XYZ file of N, CA and C in Angstrom:
444
model
N 6.802 -28.714 2.962
C 6.963 -27.485 3.711
C 5.714 -27.281 4.583
N 5.947 -26.791 5.777
C 4.858 -26.551 6.727
C 3.935 -25.458 6.188
N 2.623 -25.590 6.433
C 1.620 -24.670 5.859
C 1.884 -23.208 6.194
N 2.203 -22.939 7.458
C 2.438 -21.552 7.871
C 3.621 -20.964 7.118
N 4.699 -21.722 7.038
C 5.898 -21.256 6.334
C 5.582 -21.015 4.862
N 4.857 -21.947 4.270
C 4.497 -21.816 2.855
C 3.662 -20.555 2.613
N 2.683 -20.318 3.474
C 1.823 -19.140 3.339
C 2.631 -17.855 3.494
N 3.453 -17.781 4.524
C 4.251 -16.570 4.762
C 5.270 -16.347 3.650
N 5.885 -17.412 3.167
C 6.845 -17.270 2.063
C 6.129 -16.828 0.783
N 4.905 -17.317 0.585
C 4.129 -16.889 -0.576
C 3.820 -15.406 -0.533
N 3.371 -14.918 0.632
C 3.104 -13.486 0.782
C 4.380 -12.676 0.579
N 5.474 -13.173 1.143
C 6.752 -12.470 0.997
C 7.163 -12.398 -0.481
N 6.955 -13.475 -1.227
C 7.290 -13.482 -2.660
C 6.456 -12.449 -3.417
N 5.176 -12.350 -3.070
C 4.328 -11.344 -3.709
C 4.853 -9.936 -3.435
N 5.210 -9.663 -2.186
C 5.732 -8.338 -1.836
C 7.045 -8.055 -2.550
N 7.915 -9.061 -2.631
C 9.196 -8.877 -3.320
C 8.982 -8.597 -4.806
N 8.036 -9.300 -5.420
C 7.740 -9.065 -6.834
C 7.219 -7.650 -7.041
N 6.295 -7.223 -6.190
C 5.751 -5.873 -6.330
C 6.858 -4.826 -6.170
N 7.705 -4.994 -5.155
C 8.817 -4.053 -4.963
C 9.737 -4.043 -6.184
N 10.008 -5.208 -6.735
C 10.868 -5.295 -7.927
C 10.239 -4.538 -9.098
N 8.937 -4.721 -9.292
C 8.242 -4.040 -10.384
C 8.188 -2.529 -10.149
N 8.087 -2.130 -8.892
C 7.983 -0.715 -8.542
C 9.323 0.013 -8.672
N 10.420 -0.719 -8.600
C 11.744 -0.084 -8.638
C 12.004 0.684 -9.932
N 11.397 0.249 -11.033
C 11.551 0.981 -12.296
C 10.987 2.393 -12.149
N 9.816 2.505 -11.523
C 9.203 3.811 -11.272
C 10.078 4.611 -10.315
N 10.617 3.940 -9.304
C 11.479 4.623 -8.338
C 12.704 5.227 -9.020
N 13.311 4.460 -9.909
C 14.477 4.989 -10.644
C 14.074 6.167 -11.518
N 12.957 6.026 -12.218
C 12.496 7.064 -13.142
C 12.208 8.381 -12.426
N 11.644 8.295 -11.213
C 11.256 9.499 -10.477
C 12.191 9.819 -9.310
N 13.307 9.109 -9.213
C 14.288 9.300 -8.155
C 13.639 9.217 -6.766
N 12.978 8.092 -6.522
C 12.283 7.853 -5.256
C 12.813 6.597 -4.589
N 12.694 6.555 -3.280
C 12.931 5.303 -2.564
C 11.650 4.475 -2.662
N 11.750 3.186 -2.379
C 10.560 2.327 -2.408
C 9.552 2.814 -1.370
N 10.025 3.281 -0.225
C 9.097 3.757 0.810
C 8.382 5.029 0.352
N 9.084 5.912 -0.343
C 8.429 7.102 -0.888
C 7.337 6.692 -1.875
N 7.641 5.733 -2.743
C 6.635 5.251 -3.693
C 5.478 4.589 -2.950
N 5.770 3.865 -1.859
C 4.716 3.259 -1.033
C 3.795 4.322 -0.442
N 4.375 5.415 0.028
C 3.572 6.497 0.605
C 2.668 7.099 -0.464
N 3.211 7.372 -1.635
C 2.412 7.928 -2.733
C 1.299 6.960 -3.106
N 1.649 5.694 -3.265
C 0.666 4.676 -3.632
C -0.434 4.560 -2.577
N -0.040 4.589 -1.315
C -1.018 4.496 -0.226
C -2.004 5.664 -0.291
N -1.484 6.875 -0.411
C -2.346 8.059 -0.456
C -3.248 8.045 -1.688
N -2.729 7.532 -2.782
C -3.486 7.450 -4.029
C -4.648 6.462 -3.907
N -4.432 5.366 -3.196
C -5.395 4.266 -3.172
C -6.256 4.188 -1.916
N -6.077 5.101 -0.980
C -6.809 5.035 0.285
C -7.394 6.385 0.673
N -8.394 6.849 -0.069
C -8.997 8.137 0.279
C -9.550 8.085 1.705
N -9.331 9.150 2.430
C -9.811 9.199 3.811
C -8.785 8.686 4.808
N -7.799 7.968 4.339
C -6.679 7.518 5.185
C -5.471 8.324 4.721
N -5.302 9.491 5.310
C -4.330 10.421 4.738
C -3.394 11.060 5.757
N -3.131 10.337 6.848
C -2.159 10.848 7.813
C -0.970 9.895 7.871
N 0.137 10.376 8.408
C 1.314 9.517 8.575
C 0.983 8.337 9.481
N 0.167 8.572 10.491
C -0.244 7.495 11.402
C -0.999 6.414 10.628
N -1.886 6.814 9.722
C -2.609 5.848 8.892
C -1.626 4.987 8.090
N -0.631 5.628 7.506
C 0.343 4.912 6.683
C 1.145 3.936 7.547
N 1.605 4.404 8.705
C 2.375 3.554 9.618
C 1.554 2.330 10.029
N 0.314 2.565 10.423
C -0.523 1.469 10.922
C -0.943 0.502 9.823
N -1.391 1.008 8.693
C -1.952 0.140 7.663
C -0.902 -0.488 6.749
N 0.229 0.177 6.555
C 1.289 -0.387 5.705
C 2.372 -1.065 6.528
N 2.255 -0.928 7.862
C 3.218 -1.540 8.779
C 4.653 -1.093 8.475
N 4.805 0.210 8.292
C 6.119 0.810 8.096
C 6.501 1.538 9.380
N 7.783 1.764 9.587
C 8.210 2.455 10.804
C 7.874 3.941 10.720
N 7.639 4.543 11.886
C 7.360 5.984 11.942
C 8.486 6.775 11.301
N 9.712 6.389 11.623
C 10.872 7.105 11.100
C 10.954 7.051 9.590
N 10.693 5.871 9.018
C 10.759 5.714 7.555
C 9.678 6.548 6.877
N 8.474 6.546 7.449
C 7.376 7.320 6.864
C 7.673 8.810 6.979
N 8.160 9.243 8.138
C 8.485 10.652 8.353
C 9.544 11.123 7.348
N 10.565 10.321 7.173
C 11.634 10.659 6.222
C 11.084 10.722 4.788
N 10.235 9.755 4.435
C 9.653 9.731 3.088
C 8.760 10.945 2.858
N 7.951 11.293 3.860
C 7.068 12.458 3.738
C 7.896 13.725 3.526
N 8.947 13.895 4.312
C 9.810 15.081 4.157
C 10.418 15.139 2.760
N 10.907 14.014 2.288
C 11.523 13.963 0.964
C 10.512 14.275 -0.139
N 9.296 13.709 -0.012
C 8.252 13.977 -1.016
C 7.824 15.435 -1.001
N 7.848 16.052 0.159
C 7.528 17.484 0.233
C 8.624 18.307 -0.451
N 9.870 17.929 -0.208
C 10.983 18.649 -0.846
C 10.942 18.498 -2.363
N 10.395 17.389 -2.836
C 10.280 17.154 -4.273
C 8.989 17.749 -4.839
N 8.261 18.484 -4.015
C 7.009 19.153 -4.399
C 5.939 18.178 -4.899
N 5.904 16.985 -4.302
C 4.898 15.993 -4.680
C 3.797 15.855 -3.635
N 4.042 16.410 -2.455
C 3.156 16.194 -1.316
C 3.061 17.472 -0.500
N 1.898 17.675 0.109
C 1.740 18.806 1.022
C 1.059 18.347 2.302
N 1.295 19.103 3.367
C 0.649 18.851 4.655
C -0.484 19.844 4.832
N -1.606 19.318 5.343
C -2.758 20.177 5.588
C -3.225 19.940 7.026
N -3.162 20.968 7.883
C -3.619 20.786 9.265
C -5.114 20.479 9.314
N -5.511 19.609 10.228
C -6.918 19.278 10.436
C -7.619 20.506 11.008
N -8.824 20.771 10.546
C -9.559 21.958 11.006
C -10.011 21.844 12.457
N -10.270 20.621 12.913
C -10.787 20.432 14.267
C -9.710 20.054 15.275
N -8.660 19.370 14.822
C -7.585 18.944 15.722
C -6.257 19.346 15.096
N -5.696 20.429 15.589
C -4.485 20.985 14.976
C -3.281 20.052 15.084
N -3.348 19.069 15.979
C -2.244 18.107 16.095
C -2.267 17.098 14.950
N -3.406 16.960 14.309
C -3.584 15.979 13.229
C -3.264 16.657 11.890
N -2.362 16.043 11.141
C -1.923 16.608 9.866
C -2.281 15.641 8.737
N -3.011 16.150 7.752
C -3.383 15.358 6.589
C -2.319 15.532 5.511
N -2.100 14.479 4.745
C -1.142 14.501 3.644
C -1.916 14.458 2.338
N -1.530 15.303 1.408
C -2.243 15.367 0.136
C -1.234 15.398 -1.005
N -1.479 14.541 -1.985
C -0.632 14.556 -3.177
C -0.913 15.826 -3.966
N 0.138 16.446 -4.438
C -0.011 17.658 -5.237
C -0.232 17.279 -6.703
N -0.777 18.208 -7.495
C -0.986 17.931 -8.923
C 0.303 17.495 -9.634
N 1.441 17.961 -9.154
C 2.734 17.588 -9.752
C 3.010 16.087 -9.656
N 2.280 15.383 -8.806
C 2.480 13.935 -8.622
C 1.657 13.102 -9.603
N 0.888 13.738 -10.481
C -0.043 12.977 -11.330
C 0.659 11.988 -12.264
N 1.774 12.365 -12.888
C 2.492 11.421 -13.754
C 3.007 10.236 -12.935
N 3.508 10.531 -11.748
C 3.999 9.489 -10.856
C 2.873 8.536 -10.452
N 1.727 9.086 -10.074
C 0.621 8.218 -9.651
C 0.126 7.349 -10.814
N 0.159 7.883 -12.023
C -0.212 7.072 -13.192
C 0.773 5.923 -13.389
N 2.064 6.203 -13.220
C 3.078 5.154 -13.359
C 2.924 4.086 -12.290
N 2.623 4.505 -11.064
C 2.416 3.540 -9.976
C 1.171 2.710 -10.245
N 0.126 3.325 -10.763
C -1.092 2.592 -11.103
C -0.813 1.568 -12.205
N 0.026 1.921 -13.174
C 0.410 0.976 -14.227
C 1.131 -0.237 -13.625
N 2.027 0.019 -12.669
C 2.748 -1.070 -12.002
C 1.771 -1.949 -11.232
N 0.846 -1.327 -10.515
C -0.136 -2.088 -9.738
C -0.959 -2.989 -10.663
N -1.398 -2.428 -11.777
C -2.195 -3.188 -12.749
C -1.369 -4.347 -13.336
N -0.101 -4.070 -13.710
C 0.772 -5.119 -14.252
C 1.027 -6.214 -13.215
N 1.209 -5.817 -11.972
C 1.433 -6.779 -10.886
C 0.235 -7.715 -10.753
N -0.963 -7.140 -10.674
C -2.173 -7.953 -10.525
C -2.332 -8.877 -11.732
N -2.127 -8.346 -12.927
C -2.246 -9.182 -14.128
C -1.214 -10.310 -14.133
N -0.008 -10.031 -13.662
C 1.052 -11.039 -13.620
C 0.711 -12.164 -12.650
N 0.322 -11.811 -11.432
C 0.104 -12.857 -10.424
C -1.209 -13.603 -10.618
N -2.153 -13.006 -11.329
C -3.438 -13.677 -11.545
C -3.572 -14.251 -12.957
N -2.475 -14.230 -13.706
C -2.496 -14.734 -15.082
C -2.930 -16.200 -15.128
N -3.831 -16.502 -16.063
C -4.242 -17.874 -16.294
C -5.383 -18.373 -15.419
N -5.852 -17.560 -14.491
C -6.966 -17.966 -13.638
C -8.294 -17.692 -14.353
N -9.239 -18.581 -14.169
C -10.576 -18.371 -14.721
C -11.349 -17.426 -13.809
N -12.452 -16.915 -14.309
C -13.319 -16.047 -13.504
C -13.780 -16.792 -12.253
N -14.131 -18.043 -12.402
C -14.599 -18.840 -11.258
C -13.495 -19.002 -10.213
N -12.277 -19.251 -10.683
C -11.145 -19.381 -9.751
C -10.899 -18.064 -9.012
N -10.997 -16.955 -9.726
C -10.801 -15.654 -9.089
C -11.896 -15.379 -8.063
N -13.133 -15.755 -8.376
C -14.226 -15.601 -7.406
C -13.958 -16.433 -6.156
N -13.511 -17.667 -6.350
C -13.172 -18.538 -5.213
C -12.033 -17.925 -4.401
N -11.039 -17.382 -5.087
C -9.903 -16.719 -4.429
C -10.387 -15.573 -3.545
N -11.267 -14.723 -4.090
C -11.786 -13.585 -3.326
C -12.515 -14.069 -2.069
N -13.340 -15.102 -2.243
C -14.082 -15.650 -1.098
C -13.123 -16.239 -0.059
N -12.152 -17.017 -0.529
C -11.195 -17.660 0.357
C -10.427 -16.624 1.175
N -9.792 -15.668 0.477
C -8.990 -14.685 1.197
C -9.860 -13.723 1.991
N -11.064 -13.456 1.517
C -11.988 -12.655 2.323
C -12.222 -13.300 3.678
N -12.430 -14.591 3.679
C -12.648 -15.310 4.931
C -11.367 -15.380 5.770
N -10.230 -15.631 5.125
C -8.948 -15.654 5.842
C -8.721 -14.319 6.543
N -8.913 -13.204 5.816
C -8.668 -11.885 6.382
C -9.667 -11.558 7.482
N -10.913 -11.967 7.295
C -11.927 -11.750 8.331
C -11.591 -12.559 9.586
N -11.154 -13.795 9.426
C -10.743 -14.612 10.579
C -9.587 -13.953 11.322
N -8.631 -13.431 10.573
C -7.486 -12.761 11.193
C -7.932 -11.509 11.942
N -8.799 -10.721 11.312
C -9.290 -9.499 11.964
C -10.009 -9.830 13.268
N -10.882 -10.840 13.227
C -11.624 -11.230 14.432
C -10.682 -11.733 15.523
N -9.676 -12.500 15.132
C -8.732 -13.028 16.118
C -7.924 -11.898 16.761
N -7.539 -10.922 15.966
C -6.797 -9.773 16.515
C -7.674 -9.002 17.478
N -8.898 -8.716 17.084
C -9.821 -7.971 17.951
C -10.113 -8.747 19.232
N -10.249 -10.051 19.130
C -10.518 -10.870 20.311
C -9.364 -10.890 21.280
N -8.147 -10.823 20.774
C -6.955 -10.850 21.638
C -6.688 -9.506 22.281
N -7.198 -8.433 21.684
C -6.993 -7.095 22.245
C -7.905 -6.838 23.440
N -8.957 -7.631 23.596
C -9.933 -7.372 24.648
C -9.498 -7.952 25.960
């Protein structure tokens, strides 16, 4: 198999596994996967708390994020907070009622990481971090270079 295809299929398999593991939480809390993604994003990315942040960093459609935000608000799990300096900018904040949900999502995240990294030595994990750190840095630099 060609390297690019193998790499992309590997990433896709990881995402599919995570979504599969997350579906149990989705059923338990009556959420869509995108709603759970929004909660997880807000939980794990302090300071990145707008719909635009979620769209850009999670590569989800504006419409899907907007629909998920509305649904989470109706379920009393999320609130909107206007920015003090720019009223057009709206921050999203998880409400205390979301704490059981965020704990369940954190459990899934931990189980996912343990599953995919099972059997690796500390040295292998260090090499992995270095390898992907460089891969991601190369990608970031290439994107920035093409935007100029």
